[in-house]
Amino acid sequence: MSKSGEFRSIALIVYRDLTRFWKYKFWLAGQIGMNLADILIYALVFNNMVNTQLIPDYFKFFTTGVIAIAAFASAFSIGREVGIEMRREYTHYLLGLPFTRWVLITGRILGGTLRGLIYQSSFILLAALLVGVPDLYGWLLIAVTSTALSASMSGLAIAISSSTKDFNLQATFRALTYYIFFFFSNVFYPRQVLAMRFPKPLAEAIGYMPVSIAADIYRWAFRYNLEIDIGQRFLLLMVWTTGMLIIASLIYLWNLTRG
């Protein structure tokens, strides 16, 4: 297949996944409402309870953190569809289409990435209104960070969901991975608070999770916390993204062809 043919095939796969994404409009509305409710509830409950020396403005702290959660949750939705395809053996049809397996893998991950970016865009605009408008460099960081986080989480979800045809195991693996990345992050509490509640090695490890890294970059980009070492955070996110995409692609390729 020529390069132009590969690009057309990838575009068709992405278009298919985006079209199916809009069918979940009630799920999308529920997710958006839940995340907005989280911002409101946490802001009202914790804003006057947390130590202002650790978190000067919890509302802004959490609003910027929710952006990372939004990209993560939405990009992860691609895993459910891959799981359904594996259970119904729809993958046999996909493998019979006139494009390579790497084209299929690339298209699925790109589709999941765009899902994450579309869903996350409303929370980025909300943060710009409530926290502050980033400068040009900040917007660039936000765009790259959102793309990297959505891509890595899409790949991870696809790899997990394609690893078994058992619905219960698929749901269990996705839920376990989701909650590890969701709750073991600095979206809700900064590193200083985590160090008070968890053993020091675990608190340090939480700060190096991809969702935590992305949340830190968003907080820097929206000018909430400029003390963050943005160069280190960005480099770590790129390492995470590259590693996860390579591993996830190989796992999905193996799962597609193991019968």
Coordinates of C-alpha atoms in Angstrom, one line a residue:
M1 CA 0.0 0.0 0.0
S2 CA 1.3 3.5 -0.9
K3 CA 1.9 6.1 1.7
S4 CA -1.1 8.1 0.5
G5 CA -3.3 5.0 0.8
E6 CA -2.1 4.4 4.3
F7 CA -2.9 7.9 5.3
R8 CA -6.4 7.6 3.8
S9 CA -6.9 4.3 5.7
I10 CA -5.8 5.9 9.0
A11 CA -8.2 8.8 8.3
L12 CA -11.1 6.5 7.8
I13 CA -10.4 4.5 11.0
V14 CA -10.1 7.8 12.9
Y15 CA -13.4 9.1 11.3
R16 CA -15.1 5.8 12.3
D17 CA -14.0 6.1 15.9
L18 CA -15.0 9.8 16.1
T19 CA -18.4 9.1 14.6
R20 CA -19.0 6.4 17.2
F21 CA -17.8 8.7 19.9
W22 CA -20.7 11.1 19.3
K23 CA -23.2 8.3 19.8
Y24 CA -22.3 8.4 23.5
K25 CA -23.8 11.9 23.9
F26 CA -25.6 11.0 27.1
W27 CA -22.4 9.5 28.5
L28 CA -20.5 12.6 27.5
A29 CA -23.1 14.9 29.1
G30 CA -22.9 12.8 32.3
Q31 CA -19.1 12.9 32.4
I32 CA -19.0 16.6 31.8
G33 CA -21.6 17.2 34.4
M34 CA -19.8 15.0 36.9
N35 CA -16.5 16.8 36.3
L36 CA -18.1 20.2 36.7
A37 CA -19.8 19.0 39.8
D38 CA -16.5 17.9 41.2
I39 CA -15.0 21.3 40.6
L40 CA -17.9 23.0 42.4
I41 CA -18.2 20.6 45.3
Y42 CA -14.5 20.4 46.0
A43 CA -14.1 24.1 45.7
L44 CA -16.9 24.8 48.1
V45 CA -15.9 22.1 50.6
F46 CA -12.2 22.3 50.6
N47 CA -11.4 25.9 49.6
N48 CA -11.6 27.1 53.2
M49 CA -10.4 23.9 54.8
V50 CA -7.1 23.3 53.3
N51 CA -3.9 24.9 54.5
T52 CA -3.4 28.0 52.3
Q53 CA 0.4 27.7 52.8
L54 CA 0.2 24.4 50.9
I55 CA -2.5 25.3 48.4
P56 CA -3.0 29.1 48.1
D57 CA -6.2 28.7 46.1
Y58 CA -7.7 25.2 46.0
F59 CA -10.3 26.1 43.5
K60 CA -7.7 27.0 40.9
F61 CA -5.5 24.1 42.0
F62 CA -8.3 21.6 41.4
T63 CA -9.7 23.2 38.2
T64 CA -6.4 22.8 36.4
G65 CA -6.0 19.3 37.7
V66 CA -9.4 18.3 36.4
I67 CA -8.2 19.0 32.8
A68 CA -5.8 16.0 33.2
I69 CA -8.6 13.8 34.5
A70 CA -10.9 14.8 31.7
A71 CA -8.4 13.9 29.0
F72 CA -7.6 10.6 30.8
A73 CA -11.2 9.5 31.2
S74 CA -12.3 10.4 27.7
A75 CA -9.4 8.9 25.9
F76 CA -9.8 5.7 28.0
S77 CA -13.3 5.2 26.5
I78 CA -11.8 3.8 23.3
G79 CA -10.9 0.7 25.4
R80 CA -14.5 -0.3 25.8
E81 CA -15.1 -0.4 22.1
V82 CA -11.9 -2.4 21.5
G83 CA -13.1 -4.8 24.2
I84 CA -16.5 -5.3 22.5
E85 CA -14.7 -5.9 19.2
M86 CA -12.5 -8.6 20.8
R87 CA -15.5 -10.4 22.4
R88 CA -17.6 -10.3 19.2
E89 CA -14.5 -11.3 17.1
Y90 CA -15.1 -8.2 15.0
T91 CA -11.3 -7.9 14.8
H92 CA -11.3 -10.7 12.2
Y93 CA -13.2 -8.4 9.9
L94 CA -10.8 -5.5 10.6
L95 CA -7.8 -7.7 9.9
G96 CA -9.3 -8.7 6.6
L97 CA -9.5 -5.1 5.4
P98 CA -6.9 -3.9 2.8
F99 CA -4.5 -2.1 5.2
T100 CA -1.7 -3.3 7.4
R101 CA -2.1 -4.0 11.1
W102 CA 0.1 -1.0 12.0
V103 CA -2.3 1.2 10.1
L104 CA -5.1 -0.2 12.2
I105 CA -3.2 0.3 15.4
T106 CA -2.2 3.9 14.5
G107 CA -5.8 4.8 13.5
R108 CA -7.3 3.4 16.7
I109 CA -4.8 5.3 18.9
L110 CA -5.3 8.5 17.0
G111 CA -9.0 8.1 17.2
G112 CA -8.8 7.8 21.0
T113 CA -6.4 10.7 21.2
L114 CA -8.8 13.0 19.3
R115 CA -11.6 11.9 21.6
G116 CA -9.6 13.0 24.6
L117 CA -8.8 16.3 23.0
I118 CA -12.4 17.0 22.0
Y119 CA -13.8 16.2 25.4
Q120 CA -11.0 18.0 27.3
S121 CA -11.4 21.3 25.3
S122 CA -14.4 22.5 27.3
F123 CA -12.5 22.1 30.5
I124 CA -9.5 24.0 29.1
L125 CA -11.8 26.9 28.2
L126 CA -13.3 26.8 31.6
A127 CA -9.9 26.9 33.2
A128 CA -9.0 29.9 31.0
L129 CA -12.1 31.7 32.3
L130 CA -11.7 30.8 36.0
V131 CA -8.0 30.6 36.5
G132 CA -6.5 32.9 33.8
V133 CA -5.6 32.9 30.1
P134 CA -2.2 31.4 29.3
D135 CA 0.3 33.1 27.1
L136 CA 1.3 31.7 23.7
Y137 CA 3.9 29.4 25.2
G138 CA 1.4 28.2 27.7
W139 CA -1.1 27.3 25.0
L140 CA 1.5 25.4 23.2
L141 CA 2.4 23.4 26.3
I142 CA -1.3 22.7 26.9
A143 CA -1.8 21.4 23.4
V144 CA 1.3 19.1 23.4
T145 CA 0.5 17.9 26.9
S146 CA -3.1 17.1 26.1
T147 CA -2.1 15.3 22.9
A148 CA 0.6 13.3 24.7
L149 CA -1.7 12.3 27.7
S150 CA -4.6 11.4 25.5
A151 CA -2.4 9.3 23.2
S152 CA -0.7 7.4 26.0
M153 CA -4.0 6.7 27.8
S154 CA -5.7 5.6 24.6
G155 CA -2.9 3.2 23.9
L156 CA -3.0 1.9 27.4
A157 CA -6.8 1.4 27.3
I158 CA -6.6 -0.4 24.0
A159 CA -3.8 -2.7 25.2
I160 CA -5.7 -3.6 28.4
S161 CA -9.1 -4.2 26.7
S162 CA -7.6 -6.4 23.9
S163 CA -5.8 -8.7 26.4
T164 CA -8.8 -10.8 27.2
K165 CA -12.2 -11.6 25.7
D166 CA -13.8 -12.0 29.1
F167 CA -16.1 -9.0 29.8
N168 CA -15.6 -9.1 33.5
L169 CA -11.9 -9.3 33.3
Q170 CA -11.8 -6.4 30.8
A171 CA -14.0 -4.2 33.0
T172 CA -11.9 -5.2 36.1
F173 CA -8.6 -4.4 34.4
R174 CA -9.8 -1.1 33.0
A175 CA -11.3 0.0 36.4
L176 CA -8.2 -1.0 38.3
T177 CA -6.0 0.9 35.9
Y178 CA -8.3 3.9 35.9
Y179 CA -8.5 4.2 39.7
I180 CA -4.7 3.8 40.1
F181 CA -4.0 6.6 37.7
F182 CA -7.0 8.7 39.0
F183 CA -6.6 8.5 42.7
F184 CA -2.8 8.1 42.9
S185 CA -2.2 11.5 41.4
N186 CA -1.7 15.0 42.6
V187 CA -5.0 16.2 41.0
F188 CA -6.6 16.4 44.5
Y189 CA -3.7 17.2 46.7
P190 CA -0.2 18.6 46.2
R191 CA 3.0 16.6 46.9
Q192 CA 3.4 18.1 50.4
V193 CA 0.0 16.8 51.5
L194 CA 0.6 13.4 49.9
A195 CA 3.9 13.2 51.8
M196 CA 2.0 13.6 55.1
R197 CA -0.5 10.8 54.3
F198 CA 1.6 8.2 52.4
P199 CA 5.0 6.7 52.9
K200 CA 7.7 8.9 51.4
P201 CA 8.6 6.6 48.5
L202 CA 4.9 6.2 47.5
A203 CA 4.3 10.0 47.7
E204 CA 7.3 10.6 45.5
A205 CA 6.2 7.9 43.0
I206 CA 2.7 9.5 42.8
G207 CA 4.4 12.7 41.6
Y208 CA 5.9 10.8 38.7
M209 CA 2.7 9.3 37.4
P210 CA 1.6 10.7 34.0
V211 CA -1.6 12.2 35.2
S212 CA 0.3 14.0 38.0
I213 CA 2.9 15.2 35.5
A214 CA 0.3 16.5 33.1
A215 CA -1.6 18.3 36.0
D216 CA 1.6 20.0 37.0
I217 CA 2.2 21.2 33.4
Y218 CA -1.4 22.6 33.2
R219 CA -0.9 24.4 36.5
W220 CA 2.3 26.0 35.2
A221 CA 0.7 26.9 31.8
F222 CA -2.3 28.6 33.5
R223 CA 0.2 30.6 35.7
Y224 CA -1.2 29.0 38.9
N225 CA 2.1 27.5 40.0
L226 CA 5.3 28.9 38.4
E227 CA 7.6 27.1 40.8
I228 CA 7.2 23.8 38.9
D229 CA 10.3 22.7 37.0
I230 CA 8.5 22.7 33.7
G231 CA 11.4 21.3 31.6
Q232 CA 11.7 18.3 33.8
R233 CA 7.9 17.7 33.9
F234 CA 7.7 18.0 30.1
L235 CA 10.6 15.6 29.5
L236 CA 9.1 13.0 31.9
L237 CA 5.7 13.2 30.1
M238 CA 7.4 12.6 26.8
V239 CA 9.3 9.6 28.2
W240 CA 6.0 8.2 29.6
T241 CA 4.1 8.8 26.4
T242 CA 6.8 7.3 24.1
G243 CA 7.2 4.2 26.3
M244 CA 3.5 3.6 26.8
L245 CA 2.7 4.0 23.0
I246 CA 5.4 1.5 22.1
I247 CA 4.4 -1.0 24.6
A248 CA 0.7 -0.6 24.0
S249 CA 1.1 -0.9 20.3
L250 CA 3.1 -4.1 20.6
I251 CA 0.6 -5.6 23.0
Y252 CA -2.4 -4.7 20.8
L253 CA -0.6 -6.2 17.7
W254 CA 0.1 -9.4 19.6
N255 CA -3.5 -9.6 20.8
L256 CA -4.9 -9.0 17.3
T257 CA -2.9 -11.9 15.9
R258 CA -2.9 -14.6 18.7
G259 CA -6.2 -16.0 17.5

